[in-house]
Coordinates of C-alpha atoms and ligand atoms in Angstrom, one line a residue:
M1 CA 92.7 66.9 47.2
S2 CA 92.1 67.8 43.9
A3 CA 93.8 71.0 42.1
T4 CA 91.4 73.6 40.3
T5 CA 92.9 76.0 37.1
N6 CA 90.9 78.4 35.6
T7 CA 92.6 77.5 31.8
L8 CA 89.8 76.3 29.6
F9 CA 91.0 73.3 27.3
D10 CA 90.0 72.4 24.5
V11 CA 87.7 69.4 23.6
G12 CA 90.7 66.4 23.0
D13 CA 92.7 68.1 25.8
L14 CA 92.7 67.6 29.2
P15 CA 94.6 68.8 32.3
P16 CA 97.0 66.6 34.3
L17 CA 94.6 64.0 36.2
G18 CA 93.3 65.3 39.3
T19 CA 93.2 68.7 38.3
V20 CA 89.9 70.0 37.7
P21 CA 89.3 73.5 35.2
A22 CA 85.9 75.5 36.3
R23 CA 85.2 76.0 33.2
M24 CA 84.2 73.5 30.2
Y25 CA 82.7 72.7 27.0
A26 CA 79.3 71.2 27.0
S27 CA 76.7 70.3 23.9
V28 CA 73.7 72.7 25.7
L29 CA 69.9 72.1 25.4
R30 CA 68.5 76.0 26.1
P31 CA 64.5 75.9 25.9
E32 CA 64.8 79.0 23.1
R33 CA 65.7 76.1 21.2
Y34 CA 63.9 73.5 21.7
G35 CA 63.6 71.2 17.7
P36 CA 65.4 69.8 15.4
P37 CA 68.1 68.2 17.3
A38 CA 70.0 69.5 14.6
T39 CA 69.9 73.0 15.8
A40 CA 69.1 72.5 19.7
F41 CA 72.2 71.4 20.5
R42 CA 74.9 73.7 20.3
T43 CA 78.5 74.1 22.1
E44 CA 78.8 76.4 24.6
V45 CA 81.8 76.9 28.0
V46 CA 79.9 76.5 31.1
D47 CA 80.6 76.1 34.6
V48 CA 81.9 72.9 35.5
P49 CA 80.0 71.4 38.5
E50 CA 80.7 71.2 42.1
V51 CA 80.8 67.5 43.5
P52 CA 79.0 66.8 46.6
P53 CA 79.3 64.1 49.0
G54 CA 78.9 60.6 47.4
F55 CA 79.5 61.7 43.8
V56 CA 82.0 61.6 40.9
L57 CA 83.8 63.9 38.2
V58 CA 84.5 61.7 35.6
A59 CA 86.2 63.6 32.0
V60 CA 84.2 62.1 29.1
M61 CA 86.1 60.1 26.7
A62 CA 83.3 59.3 24.9
A63 CA 79.7 59.3 25.2
G64 CA 76.3 57.6 24.4
I65 CA 73.5 58.4 21.9
N66 CA 70.1 57.9 22.8
Y67 CA 66.5 58.6 21.8
N68 CA 65.8 60.2 25.1
N69 CA 68.1 62.9 24.0
V70 CA 65.9 63.4 20.6
W71 CA 62.9 64.3 23.5
A72 CA 64.8 66.5 24.9
A73 CA 66.4 69.0 22.5
L74 CA 62.1 68.4 20.6
G75 CA 61.3 69.8 24.2
S76 CA 58.6 67.2 24.2
P77 CA 56.5 65.3 25.7
V78 CA 58.2 67.1 28.6
D79 CA 60.0 69.8 28.5
V80 CA 63.6 68.9 30.8
V81 CA 64.6 72.3 32.0
A82 CA 61.3 73.8 33.1
M83 CA 60.7 70.2 34.7
R84 CA 64.0 70.6 36.9
A85 CA 62.9 74.4 37.3
R86 CA 59.5 72.7 39.0
R87 CA 62.3 71.0 41.2
G88 CA 64.5 74.0 42.4
A89 CA 67.0 73.6 40.1
R90 CA 68.9 76.6 38.9
E91 CA 70.8 76.2 35.6
D92 CA 68.3 77.2 32.8
F93 CA 69.9 74.6 30.1
H94 CA 70.2 70.5 29.7
V95 CA 74.0 68.8 29.3
G96 CA 72.2 65.7 27.9
G97 CA 74.0 62.2 27.5
S98 CA 72.2 59.3 29.9
E99 CA 75.8 57.2 29.1
G100 CA 79.6 57.2 28.6
S101 CA 83.1 56.0 29.0
G102 CA 85.5 58.0 30.7
I103 CA 88.3 58.8 33.8
V104 CA 87.6 59.3 37.1
W105 CA 89.1 62.6 37.9
K106 CA 87.5 63.9 41.2
V107 CA 85.7 62.0 43.9
G108 CA 83.3 63.8 46.8
A109 CA 83.5 63.0 50.2
G110 CA 82.9 59.2 51.2
V111 CA 83.4 57.5 48.1
R112 CA 84.7 54.7 48.5
H113 CA 85.0 52.3 45.8
V114 CA 86.0 54.3 43.0
R115 CA 89.3 56.1 42.5
V116 CA 90.5 58.9 40.2
G117 CA 92.2 57.5 37.3
D118 CA 89.7 54.6 37.6
E119 CA 88.2 54.1 33.5
V120 CA 84.9 53.7 33.8
V121 CA 81.3 53.4 31.8
L122 CA 78.5 55.0 33.2
S123 CA 75.0 53.7 34.2
G124 CA 72.0 55.7 32.9
C125 CA 69.9 56.0 36.8
R126 CA 70.5 57.6 40.0
W127 CA 68.1 57.3 42.8
D128 CA 68.4 58.4 46.0
E129 CA 70.2 55.9 48.4
D130 CA 68.6 56.6 51.7
D131 CA 65.4 56.2 49.5
P132 CA 62.9 54.6 52.4
D133 CA 62.0 51.9 49.3
V134 CA 65.6 51.4 48.2
R135 CA 66.8 51.0 52.1
L136 CA 64.4 48.3 52.5
G137 CA 65.7 46.3 49.4
L138 CA 63.3 47.3 46.7
D139 CA 64.9 46.7 42.9
P140 CA 66.3 50.7 43.0
M141 CA 63.9 51.1 39.0
L142 CA 60.7 51.0 41.0
A143 CA 62.2 53.8 43.6
A144 CA 60.2 57.2 43.7
S145 CA 63.7 58.7 44.3
Q146 CA 64.5 57.3 40.8
Q147 CA 65.4 59.8 37.5
V148 CA 67.7 59.0 34.6
W149 CA 70.7 61.2 34.3
G150 CA 71.9 63.0 31.4
Y151 CA 67.7 63.6 31.2
E152 CA 65.6 64.0 33.9
L153 CA 68.8 65.3 35.9
N154 CA 71.3 67.6 34.6
W155 CA 74.9 67.2 33.6
G156 CA 75.1 64.3 31.6
S157 CA 77.8 62.7 29.0
F158 CA 77.8 65.5 26.2
A159 CA 80.2 67.4 27.3
Q160 CA 84.2 67.8 29.0
F161 CA 83.0 66.4 33.1
T162 CA 80.3 64.9 33.7
L163 CA 78.6 64.7 36.8
V164 CA 77.6 60.8 38.3
A165 CA 76.8 59.4 41.4
E166 CA 79.3 56.7 43.2
F167 CA 77.4 53.5 42.2
Q168 CA 76.9 55.1 38.0
C169 CA 80.8 53.3 37.7
H170 CA 81.3 50.2 36.7
P171 CA 84.3 48.9 35.4
K172 CA 85.7 49.7 31.6
P173 CA 85.9 46.4 29.6
A174 CA 89.8 46.8 29.2
R175 CA 89.3 45.2 25.8
L176 CA 87.6 48.3 24.5
R177 CA 88.1 51.7 22.4
W178 CA 86.8 54.7 24.7
D179 CA 84.5 54.6 21.8
E180 CA 83.2 51.2 21.5
A181 CA 82.9 51.1 25.6
A182 CA 80.8 54.3 25.7
G183 CA 77.4 53.0 23.7
F184 CA 76.1 49.6 24.5
L185 CA 75.3 50.3 28.6
L186 CA 72.0 51.8 28.4
T187 CA 70.8 49.9 25.4
G188 CA 72.1 46.9 26.5
A189 CA 71.2 46.9 30.2
T190 CA 67.5 48.2 28.7
A191 CA 67.4 44.7 26.8
Y192 CA 69.1 42.5 29.6
R193 CA 66.2 43.8 32.2
Q194 CA 63.1 43.2 29.6
L195 CA 65.2 40.0 28.1
H196 CA 65.8 38.5 31.4
G197 CA 64.3 40.8 34.0
W198 CA 60.8 39.3 34.4
P199 CA 60.5 35.8 35.0
P200 CA 58.5 33.5 34.8
N201 CA 59.2 35.5 31.1
T202 CA 62.9 35.3 31.0
V203 CA 64.3 33.8 27.0
K204 CA 64.9 30.1 27.3
P205 CA 66.9 28.2 24.6
G206 CA 65.0 27.5 21.3
D207 CA 62.0 30.1 22.4
G208 CA 61.1 32.7 19.4
V209 CA 61.8 36.0 20.7
L210 CA 60.1 39.3 18.4
V211 CA 62.8 42.4 18.4
W212 CA 61.4 45.6 16.6
G213 CA 63.7 47.4 15.4
G214 CA 66.2 45.1 15.1
S215 CA 68.8 47.2 13.6
G216 CA 68.6 49.9 15.7
G217 CA 70.3 50.4 20.0
L218 CA 68.6 48.0 21.7
G219 CA 67.4 45.9 18.9
S220 CA 71.3 45.2 18.2
M221 CA 71.8 44.6 21.4
A222 CA 68.5 42.2 22.5
I223 CA 69.3 40.5 19.2
S224 CA 73.4 39.7 20.8
L225 CA 71.9 38.7 24.1
V226 CA 68.7 36.6 22.8
N227 CA 71.9 34.4 20.6
R228 CA 73.5 34.3 24.0
M229 CA 70.6 32.9 25.6
G230 CA 70.1 30.1 22.6
G231 CA 67.0 32.0 22.0
K232 CA 66.0 32.6 17.9
A233 CA 65.8 36.8 17.3
V234 CA 63.5 37.4 15.2
A235 CA 64.5 41.2 14.0
V236 CA 61.4 43.5 12.4
V237 CA 63.5 46.1 9.9
S238 CA 62.5 48.4 6.8
S239 CA 65.5 48.2 4.3
P240 CA 67.2 45.0 3.2
E241 CA 70.8 46.8 4.7
K242 CA 69.2 46.4 7.7
A243 CA 68.2 42.9 7.1
S244 CA 71.5 42.0 6.4
Y245 CA 73.0 43.8 9.5
C246 CA 71.0 42.1 11.7
M247 CA 71.9 38.7 10.2
S248 CA 75.2 39.5 11.2
I249 CA 75.1 40.0 14.6
G250 CA 73.2 36.7 14.9
A251 CA 69.4 36.9 14.3
A252 CA 66.9 33.9 12.7
G253 CA 65.4 35.8 10.3
T254 CA 64.3 38.9 9.1
I255 CA 61.3 40.6 8.5
D256 CA 60.6 44.2 6.6
R257 CA 57.7 46.2 8.3
T258 CA 57.3 48.3 4.8
R259 CA 55.5 45.2 3.4
F260 CA 52.9 45.7 5.4
D261 CA 50.8 48.8 6.0
H262 CA 48.2 47.7 9.0
W263 CA 50.1 49.8 11.9
G264 CA 48.7 52.3 14.3
R265 CA 45.9 52.6 16.7
L266 CA 43.1 49.9 16.1
P267 CA 40.0 50.8 14.0
V268 CA 36.5 51.0 15.6
A269 CA 35.2 47.1 15.9
D270 CA 33.7 45.1 13.7
S271 CA 34.5 47.6 10.5
R272 CA 35.4 47.3 7.3
E273 CA 38.3 48.5 8.4
N274 CA 39.2 46.7 11.3
K275 CA 39.1 43.7 8.9
R276 CA 41.6 44.9 6.9
V277 CA 44.2 45.5 10.4
A278 CA 43.0 41.8 12.0
D279 CA 44.6 40.8 8.1
G280 CA 47.6 42.2 8.0
M281 CA 47.9 41.1 11.7
R282 CA 47.6 37.6 10.6
A283 CA 49.8 37.7 7.6
F284 CA 52.8 39.7 9.6
G285 CA 52.4 36.6 12.4
R286 CA 52.9 34.0 9.4
A287 CA 56.2 36.1 8.1
I288 CA 57.0 34.9 11.9
W289 CA 56.2 31.3 11.3
E290 CA 58.6 31.2 8.2
I291 CA 61.2 32.0 10.9
L292 CA 60.5 30.1 13.5
G293 CA 58.0 26.9 12.6
E294 CA 54.2 26.5 11.8
N295 CA 52.4 27.6 14.2
I296 CA 55.5 28.7 16.1
A297 CA 54.9 32.0 18.3
P298 CA 57.1 34.3 19.3
K299 CA 57.6 34.0 23.4
I300 CA 58.4 37.5 24.1
V301 CA 58.2 40.5 21.9
F302 CA 60.2 42.7 22.5
E303 CA 58.5 46.1 22.4
H304 CA 59.7 49.9 22.0
P305 CA 57.9 51.6 18.9
G306 CA 55.7 51.9 20.5
S307 CA 51.8 52.8 19.4
D308 CA 52.5 51.6 15.3
T309 CA 52.8 48.0 16.7
L310 CA 52.0 47.6 20.4
P311 CA 48.4 46.4 18.7
T312 CA 50.2 43.3 16.4
S313 CA 52.7 43.2 19.7
V314 CA 50.0 41.5 21.5
F315 CA 48.6 39.8 19.0
V316 CA 51.3 37.6 17.6
C317 CA 52.7 37.0 21.1
A318 CA 52.0 33.2 22.7
P319 CA 49.7 32.5 25.0
G320 CA 52.0 32.5 28.0
G321 CA 54.5 34.6 26.9
M322 CA 54.9 38.5 27.3
V323 CA 55.4 41.8 25.1
V324 CA 58.1 43.7 27.4
I325 CA 58.0 47.8 26.0
C326 CA 60.2 50.3 27.2
G327 CA 59.8 53.0 25.0
A328 CA 57.2 54.8 22.6
T329 CA 58.6 56.3 19.8
S330 CA 55.6 56.2 16.7
G331 CA 53.9 57.6 20.3
Y332 CA 52.6 56.8 23.7
Q333 CA 49.1 56.2 22.9
A334 CA 48.0 52.5 22.1
D335 CA 45.9 49.9 21.9
V336 CA 45.3 46.6 23.2
D337 CA 42.7 44.2 21.7
L338 CA 42.0 43.2 25.4
R339 CA 40.5 39.6 24.4
Y340 CA 43.7 38.2 23.2
L341 CA 45.5 39.2 26.1
W342 CA 43.3 37.2 29.2
M343 CA 41.9 34.8 26.3
R344 CA 45.8 33.7 25.2
Q345 CA 46.6 34.6 29.3
K346 CA 49.6 36.8 27.8
R347 CA 51.4 39.5 30.0
L348 CA 52.1 43.5 28.6
Q349 CA 55.1 44.5 30.6
G350 CA 56.0 47.5 31.5
S351 CA 60.2 47.6 31.7
H352 CA 62.7 51.3 31.8
F353 CA 66.5 50.6 32.2
A354 CA 68.6 48.4 34.7
N355 CA 69.1 48.1 38.2
P356 CA 72.9 47.7 39.4
A357 CA 73.4 44.3 39.1
E358 CA 72.0 44.8 35.4
C359 CA 74.1 46.4 34.1
R360 CA 77.0 45.0 35.7
A361 CA 76.0 41.6 34.5
T362 CA 76.0 43.6 31.4
T363 CA 79.0 44.9 31.3
E364 CA 80.7 41.6 32.4
L365 CA 79.2 39.9 29.2
V366 CA 80.4 42.8 26.7
G367 CA 83.9 42.5 28.1
A368 CA 84.2 38.6 27.9
G369 CA 83.4 39.1 24.6
L370 CA 80.2 36.9 25.3
I371 CA 78.6 39.5 23.9
G372 CA 79.0 42.8 21.4
P373 CA 79.2 46.5 22.0
C374 CA 77.2 47.1 18.4
L375 CA 78.9 50.2 17.6
G376 CA 77.2 51.0 14.5
H377 CA 79.3 55.1 13.6
T378 CA 81.5 57.6 16.2
Y379 CA 80.3 61.0 16.1
S380 CA 82.7 63.8 16.6
F381 CA 81.7 66.5 19.6
E382 CA 80.7 69.1 17.4
E383 CA 78.5 66.1 15.9
I384 CA 76.3 65.5 18.9
G385 CA 73.1 67.9 17.2
Q386 CA 73.9 66.2 13.9
A387 CA 73.6 62.4 15.9
H388 CA 70.5 63.1 17.4
Q389 CA 69.1 64.4 14.0
D390 CA 69.8 61.3 12.1
M391 CA 68.4 59.3 15.0
H392 CA 65.3 61.0 15.2
D393 CA 64.7 61.2 10.9
G394 CA 65.9 57.0 11.3
T395 CA 68.4 58.3 8.4
Q396 CA 71.5 56.6 11.2
A397 CA 73.7 53.7 11.1
P398 CA 72.2 50.6 12.1
G399 CA 73.8 49.3 16.1
N400 CA 74.2 51.5 19.1
L401 CA 75.7 55.5 18.1
V402 CA 78.8 57.3 20.2
A403 CA 80.1 60.5 19.7
L404 CA 84.1 61.7 20.6
V405 CA 84.5 63.5 23.7
G406 CA 87.9 63.9 25.2
A407 CA 89.5 60.4 23.0
R408 CA 90.9 61.2 19.5
P409 CA 89.3 58.5 16.9
G410 CA 90.7 55.3 17.5
E411 CA 91.6 56.2 20.4
A412 CA 92.0 53.0 23.0
A413 CA 92.5 53.3 26.7
G414 CA 95.1 53.9 28.8
C415 CA 96.0 57.4 30.4
Ligands
NAP501 P1 67.1 53.8 17.5 O1 68.9 53.2 17.2 O2 66.8 54.2 16.7 O3 66.2 52.5 16.8 C1 64.8 51.9 16.9 C2 64.2 51.3 15.7 O4 62.8 51.0 15.5 C3 64.5 52.1 14.5 O5 65.6 51.6 14.0 C4 63.2 51.6 13.6 O6 63.9 50.7 12.7 C5 62.7 51.2 14.4 N1 61.5 52.2 14.7 C6 61.4 53.3 14.2 N2 60.3 53.9 14.2 C7 58.7 52.6 14.3 C8 57.7 52.5 13.8 N3 56.9 53.2 13.4 N4 57.1 51.2 13.9 C9 58.1 50.1 14.1 N5 59.7 50.2 14.1 C10 60.4 51.8 14.0 O7 65.8 53.9 19.4 P2 67.1 52.7 20.3 O8 68.1 53.6 21.3 O9 66.4 51.2 19.9 O10 65.5 53.1 21.0 C11 64.3 53.0 20.9 C12 63.1 53.1 21.9 O11 63.3 53.2 23.4 C13 63.2 55.5 21.8 O12 62.0 55.0 22.4 C14 63.6 55.3 23.2 O13 63.9 56.4 23.8 C15 63.5 54.3 23.8 N6 64.3 53.5 25.5 C16 63.4 53.4 26.3 C17 64.6 53.1 27.0 C18 64.0 52.9 28.8 O14 65.2 52.8 29.8 N7 62.8 52.6 28.7 C19 66.1 52.4 27.3 C20 66.4 52.7 25.9 C21 65.4 52.6 24.5 P3 63.5 49.6 11.6 O15 62.9 51.6 10.8 O16 64.7 49.6 10.8 O17 62.7 48.6 11.9

């Protein structure tokens, strides 16, 4: 049995291990504040959630910042609070945050695999373990009940305590500080599934892989993974500084996308504009050859910008290769010139986060030091809104972004 207390603790302070306060600080979004992330997020005092059977309350030490809560702050394309209200949720606010590191503080009935005091990292998706699809052995990421914690589901990691299912907890790599541990799992495991999870289109030694947004959260983890698998990552960037960062984490070469101007939806076939765009895509393809070798196309194109880049991704992908996409930063309506898809027998594959095995594999690679956590910048708790604003504006540091919650700057794990 855990104890409770009515004391409200400052961010950075915690009650004795296992004692749960009734109220806590959280960085909160509300529909009436939807808009620029810098002002949409605000620190408020909210109730600490109850812990149902199979669930775990975790004292958050640091939280990863991801693009999904840029969308949540904007209230577009989905109003997450309204979406949950339609499903019967009572809270009229959103506590975001889909990854983090922390200490298990209370366990619900039936929890068997984690204990109070365990140091954990948290994975970002949840499903009903009684879902018939899951019981039949389907990959749970394909189950109808699967949802993103801290985006579609409330009580994410931007708070002193967060509520997760037991199976979202993975052992924290001991060698990492709290902030280093908080920011690699969402982007890392998403990249792992994109690069490993869709056989036969997996990275083989020597394969070229085109990585859009190479200096971003996903891109930096993708470069690290491609390198580890013996592939050659061609990183797309938008500045010399981002190019240097990508080379420092193992890219085979970089392409500055600002040298090209053919991005976006495809124009009408047989028009002058159509020729301009086709020339732009061919020039981009030649820039890839300068890195991989004459006539060598990427076997995998690691997609997430969406509307602006998908036509080029499908064009430059190798015959029999795969464009694997998990997001749409520049817009979710995009064009495909189907001739390249069928004549060159390419695959366009959707991919979304990762199953528990993929999360664990990613955690173990980082834990063993075989790939880095690619921590770019650590913000304070009060800067959670600014962190999302920087991401929205594209002005963030290269790599993964994190905000401290319970941990002090530079604090190692160990309570
Ligand atoms: P990030 O850290 O902000 O990096 C994204 C990078 O994309 C930027 O650094 C930027 O690099 C590049 N970019 C932005 N706009 C672009 C455009 N119009 N054309 C080409 N490149 C562009 O974000 P992230 O964490 O890597 O996430 C990227 C996207 O994937 C987001 O939309 C996110 O929601 C999605 N995502 C989905 C999942 C999932 O499970 N489905 C998981 C993680 C992320 P340059 O300016 O240097 O090119």
